[in-house]
């Protein structure tokens, strides 16, 4: 149920229909440690996502910086032949974006393969859930939606494009004579 506000109304409706049957109807937020566990998992997922995003951003920035440093002479030659600075910037932004797209697609395909295996076999959380009142099966069968796949690829590509901006700007600001001479 996605509408949390409607939960109380539904609980009251079920309780009213139970009649004289001794039935206790509680919303999921009032059952044991389950809501706390969901909140804790959400917090852990947030920090893991943040860490992985920062790590990926540093790797992308490092790769783009190395690409620019290795091609410093070529950049100098292109600029000395009249290529405008904004075109150099766009060239390296496009390269960073394409690298991000390729990496996002490859990562998504690897993740889909992993999820397909887990969807068949399941992920057994029995030992990790000892001591918790968990109203669900301890074996989790993950699934993925097309929207999640698209979001992952789009976010990876967007982060790559954004992180590529600083190294690309650095390439566009090179002095042609110094760039040619530095190698």
Coordinates of C-alpha atoms in Angstrom, one line a residue:
X1 CA 0.0 0.0 0.0
X2 CA 1.5 3.3 -1.1
X3 CA -1.0 5.7 0.5
X4 CA 0.0 5.8 4.1
X5 CA -2.8 8.2 5.0
X6 CA -5.4 5.7 3.8
X7 CA -4.0 2.9 6.0
X8 CA -5.9 4.0 9.1
X9 CA -9.2 4.0 7.2
X10 CA -8.6 0.6 5.8
X11 CA -7.7 -0.7 9.3
X12 CA -10.9 0.7 10.7
X13 CA -12.9 -0.8 7.9
X14 CA -11.4 -4.3 8.4
X15 CA -11.9 -4.1 12.2
X16 CA -15.6 -3.0 11.6
X17 CA -16.3 -6.0 9.3
X18 CA -14.8 -8.5 11.7
X19 CA -17.9 -8.3 13.9
X20 CA -17.6 -10.5 17.0
X21 CA -14.5 -12.3 15.8
X22 CA -11.6 -11.6 18.2
X23 CA -9.4 -9.9 15.6
X24 CA -6.7 -7.4 16.1
X25 CA -6.1 -5.2 13.1
X26 CA -3.0 -3.1 13.2
X27 CA -1.2 -1.0 10.5
X28 CA 2.2 -2.3 9.5
X29 CA 3.8 0.6 11.3
X30 CA 2.6 -0.8 14.6
X31 CA 3.9 -4.3 14.2
X32 CA 7.1 -5.1 16.1
X33 CA 10.4 -3.8 14.9
X34 CA 9.5 -4.0 11.2
X35 CA 9.0 -0.2 10.7
X36 CA 12.3 0.5 12.5
X37 CA 14.0 -2.0 10.3
X38 CA 12.6 -0.5 7.1
X39 CA 13.8 3.0 8.3
X40 CA 17.2 1.6 9.1
X41 CA 17.6 -0.2 5.8
X42 CA 16.5 3.0 4.0
X43 CA 19.2 5.0 5.9
X44 CA 21.9 2.3 5.1
X45 CA 20.8 2.3 1.4
X46 CA 21.1 6.1 1.3
X47 CA 24.7 6.1 2.7
X48 CA 25.8 3.2 0.4
X49 CA 24.3 5.0 -2.6
X50 CA 26.1 8.2 -1.6
X51 CA 29.4 6.4 -1.1
X52 CA 29.2 4.6 -4.4
X53 CA 28.1 7.8 -6.2
X54 CA 31.1 9.7 -4.8
X55 CA 33.5 6.9 -5.6
X56 CA 32.2 6.6 -9.1
X57 CA 32.4 10.4 -9.5
X58 CA 36.1 10.4 -8.5
X59 CA 36.9 7.5 -10.8
X60 CA 35.2 9.3 -13.8
X61 CA 37.0 12.6 -13.0
X62 CA 40.3 10.7 -12.8
X63 CA 39.7 8.9 -16.1
X64 CA 38.8 12.1 -17.9
X65 CA 41.8 13.9 -16.4
X66 CA 44.1 11.1 -17.6
X67 CA 42.5 11.2 -21.1
X68 CA 43.1 14.9 -21.3
X69 CA 46.6 14.7 -20.1
X70 CA 47.5 11.9 -22.5
X71 CA 46.0 13.9 -25.4
X72 CA 47.4 17.3 -24.4
X73 CA 49.5 17.6 -27.5
X74 CA 46.6 16.8 -29.8
X75 CA 44.5 19.4 -28.0
X76 CA 47.2 21.9 -28.5
X77 CA 47.4 21.1 -32.2
X78 CA 43.6 21.3 -32.7
X79 CA 43.6 24.7 -31.0
X80 CA 46.5 26.0 -33.0
X81 CA 44.7 25.0 -36.2
X82 CA 41.7 27.1 -35.1
X83 CA 39.3 24.8 -33.2
X84 CA 37.4 27.1 -30.8
X85 CA 37.7 26.4 -27.0
X86 CA 34.0 25.7 -26.7
X87 CA 34.3 23.0 -29.3
X88 CA 37.1 21.4 -27.3
X89 CA 34.9 21.6 -24.2
X90 CA 32.0 20.0 -26.1
X91 CA 34.3 17.3 -27.5
X92 CA 35.5 16.1 -24.1
X93 CA 32.0 16.5 -22.5
X94 CA 30.6 14.3 -25.2
X95 CA 33.4 11.8 -24.6
X96 CA 32.7 11.8 -20.8
X97 CA 29.0 11.4 -21.4
X98 CA 29.6 8.5 -23.8
X99 CA 31.9 6.8 -21.3
X100 CA 29.2 7.2 -18.7
X101 CA 26.5 5.8 -20.9
X102 CA 28.7 2.8 -21.8
X103 CA 29.6 2.2 -18.2
X104 CA 26.0 2.6 -17.1
X105 CA 24.7 0.2 -19.6
X106 CA 27.4 -2.3 -18.7
X107 CA 26.7 -1.9 -15.0
X108 CA 23.0 -2.2 -15.5
X109 CA 23.4 -5.4 -17.6
X110 CA 25.7 -6.9 -14.9
X111 CA 23.2 -5.9 -12.2
X112 CA 20.3 -7.4 -14.2
X113 CA 22.3 -10.7 -14.5
X114 CA 22.8 -10.7 -10.7
X115 CA 19.2 -9.9 -10.0
X116 CA 18.0 -12.6 -12.4
X117 CA 20.0 -15.2 -10.4
X118 CA 18.7 -13.9 -7.1
X119 CA 15.1 -13.8 -8.5
X120 CA 15.3 -17.5 -9.2
X121 CA 17.3 -18.7 -6.1
X122 CA 16.3 -16.0 -3.6
X123 CA 18.5 -14.2 -1.1
X124 CA 18.2 -16.0 2.3
X125 CA 18.2 -13.5 5.2
X126 CA 17.4 -16.0 7.9
X127 CA 20.7 -15.7 9.8
X128 CA 20.7 -11.9 9.5
X129 CA 17.2 -11.6 10.8
X130 CA 17.6 -13.7 14.0
X131 CA 16.0 -11.8 16.9
X132 CA 13.8 -9.6 14.8
X133 CA 10.0 -10.0 14.5
X134 CA 9.9 -10.0 10.7
X135 CA 6.4 -10.5 9.3
X136 CA 7.7 -11.5 5.9
X137 CA 9.5 -14.5 4.5
X138 CA 13.2 -14.5 5.2
X139 CA 14.0 -15.3 1.6
X140 CA 13.9 -12.3 -0.6
X141 CA 13.3 -12.5 -4.3
X142 CA 14.3 -9.2 -5.9
X143 CA 12.7 -7.8 -9.0
X144 CA 13.4 -4.8 -11.2
X145 CA 11.2 -2.6 -13.3
X146 CA 11.9 -0.9 -16.6
X147 CA 11.7 2.4 -14.9
X148 CA 14.4 1.4 -12.5
X149 CA 16.6 0.3 -15.3
X150 CA 16.1 3.6 -17.2
X151 CA 16.7 5.6 -14.0
X152 CA 20.0 3.8 -13.3
X153 CA 21.3 4.4 -16.9
X154 CA 20.1 8.0 -16.9
X155 CA 21.6 8.8 -13.5
X156 CA 24.9 7.2 -14.4
X157 CA 25.1 9.1 -17.7
X158 CA 24.1 12.4 -16.1
X159 CA 26.6 12.1 -13.2
X160 CA 29.3 11.2 -15.7
X161 CA 28.4 14.2 -17.9
X162 CA 28.4 16.6 -14.9
X163 CA 31.7 15.3 -13.5
X164 CA 33.4 15.5 -16.9
X165 CA 32.8 19.2 -17.0
X166 CA 35.7 20.3 -14.9
X167 CA 38.4 18.2 -16.8
X168 CA 36.8 19.3 -20.1
X169 CA 36.9 22.9 -19.1
X170 CA 40.6 22.5 -18.2
X171 CA 41.3 21.1 -21.6
X172 CA 39.5 24.0 -23.3
X173 CA 41.6 26.5 -21.3
X174 CA 44.9 25.1 -22.4
X175 CA 47.4 27.4 -24.1
X176 CA 48.1 25.8 -27.5
X177 CA 51.8 26.5 -27.5
X178 CA 52.3 25.2 -24.0
X179 CA 50.2 22.1 -24.7
X180 CA 52.2 21.2 -27.8
X181 CA 55.5 21.9 -26.1
X182 CA 54.7 20.0 -22.9
X183 CA 55.0 16.5 -24.4

